[in-house]
């Protein structure tokens, strides 16, 4: 006998069932603890408005807590023939408690149930992502401090340009992640609103106390309008995806730098052999596969907002089953970005930085602007100084003075590491709970 909540006695076609359920039995396992949390808040509210009795509440609550414990212990599965986590929990309650179990769905639909599950799930995932970014941020700042005065070439157009430093390089990624956390924070605020009580998307004729469930689930506020609440399915996911894509863009950029600076033609950085990978034919290879995989994953993660936008573009108002497919796209992505952030942090614990890179004559021209500025300080107009040094470069008489005098805020001599640390604090704090 099929176990769909909506089954009214007719056996649904097996192929239709398989096709429409898709990966839900697997993906929904990640929602299970939140589904129970949502149900606990819901029955508390149902009891407060008299839709279930105190006695029934006292039977339902421990049964839900027992299911929660089974979930935490990894003993929860979604049975064959059961469509999703929402159905599984209700089925278990009914099997264990009989008729009382059938009461929890009053004033609720799977549409607001999955919404509330997703909101709670994404809220936690966003916090995990923030923690992983923060750990990497701190690692980068630590490296920036340690290697503050180690110079490296700066490039424009991939041509040797001006002096840079490891202090600037590490600090740049740290500061850049702050902008991504701003976006993550916006995604968190969009996520942190209660959709419960919107039911199928148009509310209920029961006098649901939506502020009570908002408080019980720790949401900052409700989605007031029930239609807006249902519209948040898709909108929430796109906000989360944009934040992940922003982080992936920064991390992927960093991974590219790592691949490049590890290349022996540059040789600016290296990692212990056991953190590199070899070749099956070339015995000398120490390949940056970790950073390449990270670059590839981060590039793919940047397509998330696009994928979700295309999936949800022009859907009619109200719930449509297409929305289910967002889980397939976004669930693996939250894990992937966290794993990549943690991997980057692990690798950076072992990074080795080359000193004296700029002693190499191929970087001689990196100091031309220093020379121009020295002349300017002596009163020579900038364009004349520029022409003079340019002529020396041209006729081969230019000789570099390997000194840098950058002192202004945010430059080599003053990379503002403490300021960057202070800038991150208020942005990340609400997410670190
Ligand atoms: N698995 C469904 C989803 O993720 C749950 C909601 C089902 N609602 C429905 N009306 N069929 O969207």
XYZ file of C-alpha atoms and ligand atoms in Angstrom:
445
model
C 0.000 0.000 0.000
C 1.421 3.334 -1.023
C 1.994 5.805 1.788
C 1.458 9.226 0.224
C -0.224 11.693 2.559
C -2.548 12.578 -0.256
C -3.379 8.943 -1.126
C -7.104 8.404 -1.252
C -7.040 4.706 -2.046
C -5.810 4.660 -5.615
C -2.359 3.133 -6.293
C -0.225 5.801 -8.015
C 1.831 4.729 -11.011
C 5.290 3.599 -9.923
C 7.108 5.411 -12.714
C 5.314 8.653 -11.915
C 6.157 8.250 -8.256
C 9.856 7.630 -8.927
C 10.110 10.541 -11.344
C 8.380 13.083 -9.126
C 10.022 12.069 -5.854
C 13.446 12.230 -7.492
C 16.241 12.605 -4.940
C 13.970 13.827 -2.171
C 14.295 10.713 -0.023
C 17.986 11.405 0.216
C 18.080 15.190 0.221
C 15.277 15.512 2.743
C 17.369 13.681 5.341
C 19.198 16.962 5.794
C 15.868 18.619 6.579
C 14.695 16.002 9.069
C 15.814 17.662 12.308
C 14.327 20.961 11.164
C 11.085 19.315 10.138
C 10.657 17.986 13.667
C 11.655 21.366 15.129
C 8.964 23.014 12.969
C 6.389 20.434 14.050
C 7.179 20.965 17.712
C 6.587 24.710 17.299
C 3.415 24.002 15.319
C 1.825 21.674 17.905
C 2.639 24.138 20.690
C 0.737 26.748 18.726
C -2.130 24.375 17.866
C -2.486 23.630 21.569
C -2.531 27.338 22.443
C -5.462 27.941 20.083
C -7.325 24.829 21.239
C -6.933 22.738 18.086
C -5.269 20.010 20.100
C -5.768 19.404 23.815
C -3.086 19.625 26.496
C -3.244 15.837 26.786
C -2.689 15.402 23.077
C 0.201 17.869 23.204
C 1.770 15.881 26.020
C 1.569 12.745 23.878
C 2.790 14.374 20.673
C 5.737 16.300 22.113
C 7.722 13.330 23.512
C 6.981 11.352 20.349
C 8.466 14.147 18.244
C 11.413 14.411 20.620
C 11.974 10.689 20.241
C 12.053 11.068 16.459
C 14.478 13.985 16.864
C 16.764 11.738 18.917
C 16.584 9.035 16.233
C 17.538 11.617 13.626
C 20.539 12.786 15.658
C 21.601 9.160 16.172
C 21.486 8.582 12.395
C 18.661 6.050 12.681
C 16.138 7.972 10.599
C 15.346 6.976 7.020
C 12.624 7.813 4.545
C 10.960 4.549 3.609
C 10.228 3.394 0.086
C 6.789 4.558 -0.909
C 7.018 7.572 1.415
C 7.430 10.752 -0.597
C 9.440 13.024 1.622
C 10.533 13.869 5.153
C 7.243 15.579 5.974
C 5.288 12.458 5.127
C 7.750 10.206 6.962
C 7.484 12.109 10.246
C 3.691 12.181 10.123
C 3.613 8.488 9.242
C 5.863 7.596 12.181
C 3.696 9.608 14.560
C 0.540 7.923 13.291
C 2.102 4.468 13.501
C 3.267 5.124 17.047
C 0.364 7.151 18.417
C -2.640 6.276 16.274
C -5.231 9.012 15.728
C -3.387 11.688 17.744
C -0.572 11.553 15.172
C -3.021 12.488 12.454
C -3.788 15.787 14.179
C -0.519 17.627 13.670
C -1.198 18.696 10.109
C -4.142 20.982 10.958
C -3.569 24.492 9.630
C -0.467 23.459 7.747
C 0.535 22.269 4.287
C 3.710 20.634 3.102
C 4.271 23.878 1.219
C 4.854 25.932 4.354
C 6.364 22.932 6.089
C 9.142 22.538 3.523
C 9.600 26.310 3.546
C 10.121 26.424 7.280
C 12.470 23.430 7.105
C 14.517 25.132 4.413
C 14.678 28.415 6.308
C 15.941 26.669 9.439
C 18.366 24.542 7.422
C 19.813 27.452 5.451
C 20.090 29.532 8.605
C 22.384 26.877 10.081
C 24.281 26.342 6.841
C 24.895 30.079 6.505
C 26.266 30.127 10.032
C 28.606 27.239 9.190
C 29.751 28.968 6.034
C 30.376 32.191 7.982
C 32.440 30.291 10.552
C 34.510 28.662 7.807
C 35.105 32.016 6.100
C 36.058 33.538 9.418
C 38.610 30.842 10.139
C 40.211 31.369 6.736
C 40.029 35.142 7.243
C 41.983 34.834 10.475
C 44.524 32.539 8.868
C 45.064 35.053 6.077
C 45.532 37.926 8.507
C 48.010 35.894 10.515
C 49.991 35.156 7.357
C 49.778 38.822 6.356
C 51.340 39.751 9.697
C 54.052 37.094 9.521
C 55.097 37.977 5.973
C 54.258 41.665 6.109
C 57.622 42.849 4.798
C 58.341 40.112 2.264
C 58.159 41.694 -1.170
C 56.752 40.104 -4.292
C 56.056 41.388 -7.788
C 52.753 43.018 -8.563
C 51.393 42.441 -12.077
C 49.045 44.203 -14.429
C 48.179 42.529 -17.743
C 50.347 39.685 -16.382
C 53.305 41.990 -16.970
C 55.675 42.900 -14.154
C 54.285 46.161 -12.743
C 55.105 47.448 -9.258
C 56.305 46.028 -5.963
C 53.758 44.228 -3.865
C 54.144 42.164 -0.727
C 52.891 39.011 0.873
C 51.380 41.233 3.543
C 49.283 42.920 0.879
C 48.448 39.697 -0.935
C 47.187 37.750 2.089
C 45.501 40.840 3.525
C 43.747 41.524 0.212
C 41.897 38.211 0.274
C 41.037 38.679 3.935
C 39.510 42.096 3.292
C 37.758 40.900 0.158
C 36.003 38.168 2.155
C 34.414 40.895 4.319
C 32.348 42.007 1.328
C 31.222 38.427 0.825
C 30.188 38.229 4.461
C 28.080 41.357 3.911
C 26.209 39.426 1.222
C 26.015 36.347 3.432
C 24.552 38.505 6.133
C 21.886 39.826 3.745
C 21.080 36.240 2.733
C 20.827 35.358 6.424
C 18.373 38.185 7.098
C 16.243 37.201 4.131
C 16.297 33.596 5.320
C 15.559 34.391 8.943
C 11.799 35.022 8.513
C 8.975 32.699 9.480
C 6.809 31.314 6.668
C 4.902 28.880 8.919
C 1.168 29.471 8.859
C 1.113 30.351 5.183
C -0.046 26.740 4.698
C -0.529 25.954 1.010
C 0.333 29.574 0.288
C -2.956 31.268 1.131
C -3.234 30.870 4.898
C -5.866 28.998 6.888
C -9.329 29.514 8.366
C -7.920 28.501 11.765
C -6.818 31.421 13.969
C -3.121 30.440 13.759
C -0.800 32.333 16.109
C 2.016 32.989 13.704
C 3.943 35.247 16.074
C 4.078 32.403 18.571
C 5.787 30.050 16.091
C 8.035 32.920 14.991
C 9.280 33.236 18.572
C 9.462 29.486 19.154
C 11.652 28.963 16.095
C 13.844 31.978 16.814
C 13.017 33.794 13.587
C 13.703 37.531 13.529
C 10.208 38.208 12.155
C 7.477 36.518 10.126
C 6.864 36.778 6.429
C 3.591 38.605 7.146
C 1.724 38.138 3.895
C 1.033 34.453 3.283
C 1.501 34.832 -0.460
C 4.818 36.624 0.100
C 5.791 33.779 2.415
C 5.280 31.267 -0.388
C 7.095 33.596 -2.798
C 10.110 33.335 -0.522
C 10.615 29.790 -1.825
C 13.106 30.476 -4.561
C 13.919 33.959 -3.361
C 15.580 32.618 -0.242
C 17.522 30.050 -2.247
C 18.674 32.658 -4.742
C 19.924 34.908 -1.937
C 21.821 32.024 -0.353
C 23.215 31.041 -3.761
C 24.415 34.588 -4.446
C 26.271 34.673 -1.157
C 27.881 31.298 -1.849
C 28.785 32.426 -5.355
C 30.426 35.584 -3.980
C 32.562 33.580 -1.579
C 33.375 31.110 -4.347
C 34.503 33.943 -6.562
C 36.978 35.207 -3.956
C 38.186 31.724 -3.067
C 38.494 30.652 -6.697
C 40.542 33.749 -7.452
C 42.854 32.893 -4.578
C 43.138 29.285 -5.791
C 44.217 30.606 -9.196
C 46.952 32.716 -7.573
C 48.172 29.662 -5.694
C 48.420 27.594 -8.894
C 50.279 30.405 -10.577
C 52.696 31.303 -7.783
C 53.479 27.594 -7.236
C 54.482 27.242 -10.870
C 58.304 26.924 -10.930
C 58.487 29.797 -13.432
C 57.308 31.999 -10.580
C 58.216 29.898 -7.543
C 56.913 32.485 -5.051
C 55.276 29.911 -2.794
C 55.494 26.194 -2.145
C 53.787 23.526 -0.085
C 55.188 20.386 1.535
C 55.358 17.464 -0.912
C 52.600 15.557 0.831
C 50.181 18.378 0.026
C 50.971 18.236 -3.678
C 50.149 15.499 -6.160
C 52.309 13.589 -8.608
C 52.184 12.474 -12.203
C 51.959 8.874 -13.383
C 54.638 9.481 -16.001
C 56.741 12.510 -15.003
C 58.640 11.632 -11.835
C 59.472 15.224 -10.908
C 55.944 16.642 -10.724
C 54.529 18.393 -7.662
C 51.164 19.452 -8.910
C 48.736 21.923 -7.341
C 45.716 19.609 -7.781
C 44.106 20.803 -4.559
C 43.989 24.385 -5.790
C 42.892 23.308 -9.257
C 39.993 21.270 -7.892
C 39.120 24.245 -5.692
C 39.264 26.617 -8.653
C 36.993 24.303 -10.645
C 34.526 23.841 -7.816
C 34.427 27.570 -7.155
C 33.791 28.278 -10.816
C 30.891 25.843 -10.790
C 29.518 27.337 -7.580
C 29.377 30.697 -9.303
C 26.777 29.307 -11.682
C 24.381 28.603 -8.787
C 22.411 31.866 -8.939
C 22.097 31.379 -12.670
C 20.860 27.810 -12.376
C 18.297 28.762 -9.757
C 17.157 31.814 -11.670
C 16.580 29.782 -14.793
C 14.831 27.027 -12.847
C 12.415 29.467 -11.225
C 12.015 32.134 -13.893
C 8.387 32.821 -14.842
C 6.850 30.302 -12.450
C 3.230 31.124 -11.734
C 2.423 32.589 -8.324
C 1.960 29.983 -5.579
C 3.579 26.611 -5.037
C 4.758 24.665 -8.077
C 6.566 21.359 -7.862
C 9.519 22.694 -9.915
C 10.610 24.337 -6.660
C 11.581 20.944 -5.279
C 14.490 20.754 -7.742
C 16.247 23.661 -6.030
C 17.258 21.250 -3.298
C 19.257 19.183 -5.809
C 21.181 22.294 -6.806
C 21.736 24.038 -3.500
C 22.157 21.259 -0.934
C 25.432 19.875 -2.308
C 26.678 23.444 -2.809
C 26.573 24.409 0.869
C 28.737 21.395 1.705
C 31.079 22.064 -1.177
C 31.824 25.664 -0.245
C 32.449 24.739 3.399
C 34.799 21.900 2.400
C 36.715 24.171 0.058
C 37.056 26.922 2.668
C 38.319 24.384 5.191
C 40.727 22.920 2.660
C 42.126 26.365 1.859
C 42.663 26.986 5.553
C 44.406 23.634 5.932
C 46.709 24.284 2.976
C 47.591 27.768 4.188
C 48.765 26.370 7.501
C 51.625 24.878 5.490
C 52.382 27.535 2.898
C 56.042 28.490 2.422
C 56.878 31.915 1.141
C 60.015 32.752 -0.848
C 62.101 35.643 0.402
C 64.228 37.900 -1.819
C 62.113 37.330 -4.930
C 62.779 40.878 -6.109
C 66.557 40.373 -6.092
C 66.087 38.560 -9.401
C 66.990 40.860 -12.325
C 63.819 39.939 -14.231
C 61.969 42.181 -11.758
C 64.315 45.171 -12.131
C 61.693 47.352 -13.798
C 59.381 46.920 -10.855
C 61.245 49.805 -9.229
C 60.864 52.338 -12.070
C 57.959 54.152 -10.445
C 59.949 54.421 -7.209
C 62.661 56.146 -9.236
C 60.184 58.493 -10.922
C 58.708 59.378 -7.510
C 62.187 60.006 -6.089
C 62.796 62.589 -8.839
C 59.345 64.117 -8.243
C 60.218 64.513 -4.541
C 63.265 66.503 -5.653
C 60.990 68.895 -7.567
C 61.063 67.408 -11.080
C 57.553 67.541 -12.667
C 56.065 64.051 -12.853
C 55.910 63.821 -16.676
C 59.537 64.911 -17.037
C 60.654 62.391 -14.421
C 58.609 59.696 -16.168
C 60.292 60.504 -19.517
C 63.760 60.511 -17.977
C 63.355 57.083 -16.384
C 61.618 55.825 -19.547
C 64.613 56.889 -21.631
C 66.994 55.082 -19.245
C 64.922 51.908 -19.582
C 64.955 52.323 -23.344
C 68.709 52.797 -23.713
C 69.594 50.161 -21.096
C 71.135 52.532 -18.543
C 68.344 52.137 -15.947
C 69.639 50.610 -12.676
C 67.108 49.733 -9.984
C 67.385 50.973 -6.436
C 65.728 48.081 -4.637
C 63.927 50.102 -2.006
C 60.250 50.750 -1.471
C 58.885 53.741 0.373
C 55.142 53.005 0.434
C 53.724 54.276 3.696
C 50.158 55.422 3.017
C 47.126 53.599 4.395
C 46.673 50.194 2.831
C 50.036 50.107 1.057
C 53.062 47.822 1.425
C 54.476 49.678 4.417
C 51.096 50.078 6.107
C 48.824 47.210 5.066
C 46.255 48.094 7.750
C 45.972 44.569 9.096
C 44.454 45.668 12.401
C 41.973 47.865 10.557
C 40.920 44.918 8.392
C 40.458 42.758 11.492
C 38.330 45.497 13.061
C 36.298 45.919 9.874
C 35.289 42.244 9.859
C 34.181 42.110 13.506
C 30.751 43.805 13.367
C 29.930 42.198 10.019
C 30.574 38.622 11.067
C 29.512 38.856 14.722
C 25.745 38.338 14.205
C 26.478 35.222 12.145
C 28.771 33.553 14.634
C 26.155 33.207 17.389
N 9.042 17.723 -1.821
C 8.277 18.873 -1.955
C 9.151 20.113 -2.219
O 10.290 20.094 -1.959
C 7.492 19.101 -0.724
C 6.266 19.911 -0.920
C 5.276 19.142 -1.664
N 4.097 19.921 -1.885
C 3.230 19.624 -2.867
N 2.220 20.411 -2.985
N 3.399 18.620 -3.673
O 8.663 21.073 -2.732
